[in-house]
Coordinates of C-alpha atoms and ligand atoms in Angstrom, one line a residue:
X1 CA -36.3 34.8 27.1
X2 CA -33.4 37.2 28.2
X3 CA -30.1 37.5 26.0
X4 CA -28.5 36.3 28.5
X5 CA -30.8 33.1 28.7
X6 CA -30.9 32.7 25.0
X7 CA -26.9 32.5 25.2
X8 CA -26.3 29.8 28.4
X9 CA -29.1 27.5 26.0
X10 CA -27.1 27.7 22.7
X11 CA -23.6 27.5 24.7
X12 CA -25.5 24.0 26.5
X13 CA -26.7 22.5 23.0
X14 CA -23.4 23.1 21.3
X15 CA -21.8 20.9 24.4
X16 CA -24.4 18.4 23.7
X17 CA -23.6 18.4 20.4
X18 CA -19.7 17.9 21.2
X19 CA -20.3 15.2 23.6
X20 CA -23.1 13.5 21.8
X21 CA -19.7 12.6 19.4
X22 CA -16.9 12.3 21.6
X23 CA -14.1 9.9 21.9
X24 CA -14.9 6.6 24.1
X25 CA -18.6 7.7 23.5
X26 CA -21.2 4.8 23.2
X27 CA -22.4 6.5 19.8
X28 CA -19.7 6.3 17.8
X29 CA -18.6 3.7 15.3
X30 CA -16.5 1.3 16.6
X31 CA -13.5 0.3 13.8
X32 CA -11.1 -2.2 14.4
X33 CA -8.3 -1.9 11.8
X34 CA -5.4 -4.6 11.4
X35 CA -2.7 -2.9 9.7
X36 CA 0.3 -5.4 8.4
X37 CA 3.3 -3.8 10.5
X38 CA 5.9 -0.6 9.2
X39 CA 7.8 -2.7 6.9
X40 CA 8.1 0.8 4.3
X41 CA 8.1 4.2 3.9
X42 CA 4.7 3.7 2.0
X43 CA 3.1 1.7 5.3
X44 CA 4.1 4.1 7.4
X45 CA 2.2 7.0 5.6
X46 CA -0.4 4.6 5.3
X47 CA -0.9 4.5 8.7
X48 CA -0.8 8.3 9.9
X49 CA -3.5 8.6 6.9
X50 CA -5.8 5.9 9.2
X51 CA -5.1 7.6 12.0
X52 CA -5.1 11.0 11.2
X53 CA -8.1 10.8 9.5
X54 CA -10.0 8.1 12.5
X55 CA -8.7 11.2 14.7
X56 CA -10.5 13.9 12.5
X57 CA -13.6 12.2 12.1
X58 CA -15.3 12.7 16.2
X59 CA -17.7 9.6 15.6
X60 CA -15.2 7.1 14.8
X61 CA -13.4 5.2 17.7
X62 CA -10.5 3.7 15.9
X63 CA -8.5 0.8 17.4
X64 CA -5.7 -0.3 15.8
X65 CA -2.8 -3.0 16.0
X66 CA 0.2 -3.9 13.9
X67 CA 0.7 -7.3 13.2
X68 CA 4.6 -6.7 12.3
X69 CA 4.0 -8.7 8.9
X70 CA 2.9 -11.8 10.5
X71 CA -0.2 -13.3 9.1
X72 CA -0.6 -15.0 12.7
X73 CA -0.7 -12.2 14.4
X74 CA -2.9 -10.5 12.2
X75 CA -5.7 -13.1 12.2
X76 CA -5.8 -13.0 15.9
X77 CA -5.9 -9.1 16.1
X78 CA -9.1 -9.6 13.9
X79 CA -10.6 -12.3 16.4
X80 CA -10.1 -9.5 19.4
X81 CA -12.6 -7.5 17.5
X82 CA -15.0 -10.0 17.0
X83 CA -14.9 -10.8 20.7
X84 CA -15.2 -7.1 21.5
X85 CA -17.9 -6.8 19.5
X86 CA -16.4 -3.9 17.2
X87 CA -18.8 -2.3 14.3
X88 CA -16.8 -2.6 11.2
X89 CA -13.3 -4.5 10.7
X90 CA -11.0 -3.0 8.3
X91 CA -7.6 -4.9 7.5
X92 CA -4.7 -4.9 4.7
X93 CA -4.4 -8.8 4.4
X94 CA -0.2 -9.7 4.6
X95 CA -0.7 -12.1 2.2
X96 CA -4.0 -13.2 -0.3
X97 CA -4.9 -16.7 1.2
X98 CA -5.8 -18.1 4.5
X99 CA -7.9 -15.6 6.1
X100 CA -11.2 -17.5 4.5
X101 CA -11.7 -19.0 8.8
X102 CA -11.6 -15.5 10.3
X103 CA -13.7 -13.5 7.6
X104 CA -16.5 -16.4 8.0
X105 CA -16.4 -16.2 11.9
X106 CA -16.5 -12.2 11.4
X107 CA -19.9 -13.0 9.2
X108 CA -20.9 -15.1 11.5
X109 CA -20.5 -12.1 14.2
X110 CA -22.6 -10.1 11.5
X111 CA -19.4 -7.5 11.9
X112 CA -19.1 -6.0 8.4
X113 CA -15.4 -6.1 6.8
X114 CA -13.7 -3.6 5.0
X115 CA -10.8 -5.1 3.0
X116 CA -7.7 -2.0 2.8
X117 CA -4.8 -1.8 0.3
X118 CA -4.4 -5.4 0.2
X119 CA -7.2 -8.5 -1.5
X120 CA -7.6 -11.8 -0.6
X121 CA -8.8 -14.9 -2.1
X122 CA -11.9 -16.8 -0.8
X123 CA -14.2 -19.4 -2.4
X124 CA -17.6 -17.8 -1.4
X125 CA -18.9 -14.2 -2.0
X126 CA -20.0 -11.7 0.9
X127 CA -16.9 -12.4 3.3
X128 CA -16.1 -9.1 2.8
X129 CA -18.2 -5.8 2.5
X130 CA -15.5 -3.8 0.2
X131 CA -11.6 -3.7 -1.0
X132 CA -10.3 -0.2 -1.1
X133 CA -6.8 0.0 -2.9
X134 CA -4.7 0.2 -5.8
X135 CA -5.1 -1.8 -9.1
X136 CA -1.8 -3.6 -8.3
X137 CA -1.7 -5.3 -11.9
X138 CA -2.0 -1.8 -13.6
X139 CA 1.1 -0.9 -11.3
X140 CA 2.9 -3.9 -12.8
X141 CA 2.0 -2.8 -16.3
X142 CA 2.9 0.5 -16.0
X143 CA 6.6 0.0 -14.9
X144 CA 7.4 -2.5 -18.2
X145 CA 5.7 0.0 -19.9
X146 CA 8.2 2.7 -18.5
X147 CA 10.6 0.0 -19.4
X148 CA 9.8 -0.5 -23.0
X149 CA 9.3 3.4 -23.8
X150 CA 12.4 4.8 -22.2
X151 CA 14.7 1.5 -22.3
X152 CA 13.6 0.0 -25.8
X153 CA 13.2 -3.3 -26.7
X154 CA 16.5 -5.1 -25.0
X155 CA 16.7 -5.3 -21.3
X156 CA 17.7 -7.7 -18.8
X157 CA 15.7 -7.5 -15.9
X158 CA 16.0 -7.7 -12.2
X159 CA 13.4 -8.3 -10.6
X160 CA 13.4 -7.8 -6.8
X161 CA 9.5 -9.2 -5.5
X162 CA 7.5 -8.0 -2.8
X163 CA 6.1 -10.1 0.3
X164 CA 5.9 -13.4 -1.4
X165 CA 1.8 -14.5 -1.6
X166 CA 1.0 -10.5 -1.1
X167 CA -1.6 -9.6 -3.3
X168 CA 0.6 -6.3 -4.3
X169 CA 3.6 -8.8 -5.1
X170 CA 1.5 -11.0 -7.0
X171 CA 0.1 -8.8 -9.3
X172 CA 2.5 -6.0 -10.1
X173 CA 4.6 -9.6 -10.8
X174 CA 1.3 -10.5 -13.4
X175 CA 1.2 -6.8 -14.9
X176 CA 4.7 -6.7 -15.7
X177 CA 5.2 -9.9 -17.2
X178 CA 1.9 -9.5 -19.1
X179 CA 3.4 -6.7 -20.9
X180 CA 6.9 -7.8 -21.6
X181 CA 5.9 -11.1 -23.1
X182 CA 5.2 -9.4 -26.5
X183 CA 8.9 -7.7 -26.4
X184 CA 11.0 -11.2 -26.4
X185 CA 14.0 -8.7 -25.8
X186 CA 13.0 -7.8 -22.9
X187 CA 14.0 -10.7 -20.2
X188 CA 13.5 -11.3 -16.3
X189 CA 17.1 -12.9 -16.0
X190 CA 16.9 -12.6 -12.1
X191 CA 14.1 -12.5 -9.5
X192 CA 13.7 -12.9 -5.7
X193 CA 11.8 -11.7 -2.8
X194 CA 12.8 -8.4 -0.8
X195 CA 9.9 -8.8 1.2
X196 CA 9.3 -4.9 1.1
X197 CA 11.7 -4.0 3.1
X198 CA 14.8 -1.7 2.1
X199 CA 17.5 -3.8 4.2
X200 CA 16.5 -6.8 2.5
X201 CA 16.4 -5.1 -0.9
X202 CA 19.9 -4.3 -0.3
X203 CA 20.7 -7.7 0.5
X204 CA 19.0 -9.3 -2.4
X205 CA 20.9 -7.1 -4.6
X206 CA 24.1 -7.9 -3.4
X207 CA 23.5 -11.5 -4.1
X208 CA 22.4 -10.7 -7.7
X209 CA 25.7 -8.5 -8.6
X210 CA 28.0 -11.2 -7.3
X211 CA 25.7 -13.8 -9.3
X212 CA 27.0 -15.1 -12.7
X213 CA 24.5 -12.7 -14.2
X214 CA 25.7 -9.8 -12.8
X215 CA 27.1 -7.9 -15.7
X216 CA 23.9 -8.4 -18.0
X217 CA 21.5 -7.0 -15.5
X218 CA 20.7 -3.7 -17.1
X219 CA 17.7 -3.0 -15.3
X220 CA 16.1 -3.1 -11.7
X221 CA 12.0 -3.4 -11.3
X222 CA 11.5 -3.3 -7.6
X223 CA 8.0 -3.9 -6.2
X224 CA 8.0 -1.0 -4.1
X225 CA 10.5 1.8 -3.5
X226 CA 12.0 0.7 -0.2
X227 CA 13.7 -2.3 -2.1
X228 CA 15.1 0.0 -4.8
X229 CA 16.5 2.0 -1.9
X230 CA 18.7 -0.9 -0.9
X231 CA 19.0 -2.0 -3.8
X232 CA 20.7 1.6 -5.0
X233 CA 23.1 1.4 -1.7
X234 CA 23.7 -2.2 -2.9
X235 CA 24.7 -0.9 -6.6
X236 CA 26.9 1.9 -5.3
X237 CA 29.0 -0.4 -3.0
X238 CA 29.2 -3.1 -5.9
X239 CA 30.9 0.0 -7.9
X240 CA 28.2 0.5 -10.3
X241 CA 26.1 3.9 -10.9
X242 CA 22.7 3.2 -9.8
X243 CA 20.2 5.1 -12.6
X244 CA 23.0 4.8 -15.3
X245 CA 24.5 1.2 -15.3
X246 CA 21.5 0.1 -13.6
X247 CA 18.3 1.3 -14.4
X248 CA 15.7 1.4 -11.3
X249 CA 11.8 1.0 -11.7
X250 CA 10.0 0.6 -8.8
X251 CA 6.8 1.4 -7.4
X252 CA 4.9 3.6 -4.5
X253 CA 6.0 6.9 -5.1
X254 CA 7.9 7.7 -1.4
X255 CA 9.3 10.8 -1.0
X256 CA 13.0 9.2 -1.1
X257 CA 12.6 7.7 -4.3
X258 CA 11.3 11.2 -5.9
X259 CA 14.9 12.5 -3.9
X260 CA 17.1 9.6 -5.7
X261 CA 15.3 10.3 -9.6
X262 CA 16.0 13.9 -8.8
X263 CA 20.1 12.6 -8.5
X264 CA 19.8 10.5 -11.0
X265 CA 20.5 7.4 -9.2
X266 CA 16.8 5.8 -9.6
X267 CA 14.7 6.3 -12.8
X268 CA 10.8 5.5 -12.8
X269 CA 8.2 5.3 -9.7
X270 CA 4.8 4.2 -10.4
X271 CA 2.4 5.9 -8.2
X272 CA 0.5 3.7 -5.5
X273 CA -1.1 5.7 -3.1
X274 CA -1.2 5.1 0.5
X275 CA -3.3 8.5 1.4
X276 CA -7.0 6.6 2.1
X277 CA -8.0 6.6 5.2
X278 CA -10.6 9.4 4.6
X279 CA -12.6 6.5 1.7
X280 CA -12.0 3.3 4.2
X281 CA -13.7 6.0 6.8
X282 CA -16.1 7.3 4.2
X283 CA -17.4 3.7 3.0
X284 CA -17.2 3.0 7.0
X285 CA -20.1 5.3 7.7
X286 CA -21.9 4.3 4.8
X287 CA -22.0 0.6 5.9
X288 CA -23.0 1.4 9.6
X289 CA -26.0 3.7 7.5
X290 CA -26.8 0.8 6.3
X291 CA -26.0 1.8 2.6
X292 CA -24.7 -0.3 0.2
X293 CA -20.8 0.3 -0.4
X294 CA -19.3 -0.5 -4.0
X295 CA -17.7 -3.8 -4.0
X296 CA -14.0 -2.1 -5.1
X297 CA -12.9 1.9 -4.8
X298 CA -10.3 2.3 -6.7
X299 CA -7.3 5.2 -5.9
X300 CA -6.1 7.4 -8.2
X301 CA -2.4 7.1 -9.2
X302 CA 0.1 8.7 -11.6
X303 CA 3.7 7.3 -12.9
X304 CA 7.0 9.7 -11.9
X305 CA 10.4 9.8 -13.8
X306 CA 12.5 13.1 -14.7
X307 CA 10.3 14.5 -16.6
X308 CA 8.1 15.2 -14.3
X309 CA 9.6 15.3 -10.6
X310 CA 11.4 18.7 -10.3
X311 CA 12.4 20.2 -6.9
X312 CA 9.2 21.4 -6.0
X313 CA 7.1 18.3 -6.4
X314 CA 9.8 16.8 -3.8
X315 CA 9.3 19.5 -1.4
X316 CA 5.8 19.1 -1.8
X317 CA 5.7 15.4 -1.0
X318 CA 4.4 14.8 2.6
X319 CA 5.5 10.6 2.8
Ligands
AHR1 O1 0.4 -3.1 -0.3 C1 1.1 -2.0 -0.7 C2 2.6 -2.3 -0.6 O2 2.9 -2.6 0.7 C3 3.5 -1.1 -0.9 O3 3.9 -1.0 -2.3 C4 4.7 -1.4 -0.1 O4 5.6 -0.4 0.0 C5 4.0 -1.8 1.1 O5 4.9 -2.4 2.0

């Protein structure tokens, strides 16, 4: 064979290659992911990481929908890709109960599901294949933690609650109060939902400061940082210094929040870490191997307050 022969035949294979894992292509893996809406900061980086990393990987033909944190909309997402037939199903559950009816008829399907960020509760094993996410109760211990180490043993606590039912606002609620219920000083003297969202954060908060209460709340645990955003607006307007009068605590570790600790007007972010599309693709292409997945993958998180967040580690934040 003739250079020039030997070259047209490699420069064919390679294109083989390429199309053998295109987009669209009958090969690849077909996911179907069911993300609960943009409600954060966090959700939204979330997302791009799916994405980004779906758009990386040439075997994986990712569709995706938003449910706009409605559990309705959500559960019928997931029936679309039972009815198309889709080779793995990968959600973030809105809240921990009442998907027991799609996950059996996904079974049923024999369509694999891979639970992201969020659990659920079921009554019978093998609904699902895996949960990918953050130990939400650890979250919730870390922050009274902060608390008791950099506050001491007399707080009075605001507590403003994630989506109510959510598995993250369930157990970061459980961690915390597991931890505080040796320090009697420490008390939850106010607590409501903010439903994750900044605007409602800031609401919430301007109900507790014109509340009875107002003048004993000395500190702010916020389920995730878009609350304690509002929540800081909320505290400025009231006339207060957020970070000073106020302590903040909150959780997710968004770039904003390491911005307002580095102003002094928020104090503590526990680290939950919304970077994971590359495991949910990684246990993905296991399953469709037909290997067997670990029942829980764990991410790896830190905790941020002054002493740690300096210019740089802001600049270097990408959500
Ligand atoms: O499930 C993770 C939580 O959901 C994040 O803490 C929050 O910001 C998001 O909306």
């Amino acid at each position: 064979m003739n250079k020039f022969a030997t070259v047209i035949m490699a420069a064919a294979a390679a294109t083989l290659l390429v199309t053998a894992c295109s987009k669209g292509d009958s090969s690849q893996i077909k996911v179907g992911f069911a993300q609960v809406g943009a409600e954060s900061d966090w959700r939204k980086a979330n997302t791009e990481s799916i994405k980004g990393e779906a758009d990386k990987r040439s075997n994986i033909d990712l569709t995706f929908s938003d449910a706009q944190q409605k559990q309705e909309n959500q559960i019928s997402a997931i029936r679309t890709f039972i009815t198309k037939g889709v080779d793995v199903i990968s959600f973030s559950p809105i809240v921990k109960t009442g998907f027991e009816d799609v996950l059996k008829e996904a079974k049923e399907a024999g369509i694999p599901v891979v639970l992201f960020d969020r659990g659920v509760e079921v009554s019978e094993p093998g609904l699902y294949k895996c949960l990918i996410g953050s130990d939400f109760v650890e979250e919730g211990r870390r922050a009274a933690r902060w608390v008791i180490e950099n506050v001491g043993e007399n707080a009075n606590v605001a507590e403003l609650v994630g989506t109510p039912g959510s598995d993250p606002a369930v157990e970061r609620k459980k961690g915390f109060e597991e931890i505080i219920k040796d320090h009697p000083g420490i008390k939850i003297i106010k607590s409501q939902t903010g439903d994750f969202t900044r605007a409602k954060g800031k609401e919430v908060m301007e109900s507790f400061l014109k509340s009875p209460e107002a003048d004993q709340i000395n500190v702010l645990f916020a389920h995730n940082d878009d609350m304690a955003l509002g929540a800081i607006q909320a505290i400025e307007e009231a006339g207060k210094k957020p970070g000073k009068d106020i302590i903040i605590v909150s959780i997710d570790g968004v770039k904003s929040i390491f911005e307002a600790i580095l102003a002094g007007k928020a104090n503590c972010t526990v680290e939950c870490n919304p970077i994971i599309g590359a495991q949910l693709f990684d246990v993905v292409e296991k399953i469709h191997a037909g290997e067997t997945v670990p029942e829980r993958v764990y991410s790896v998180e830190s905790v941020y307050d002054s002493k740690n967040i300096t210019q740089e580690v802001v600049d270097s934040r990408k959500y």
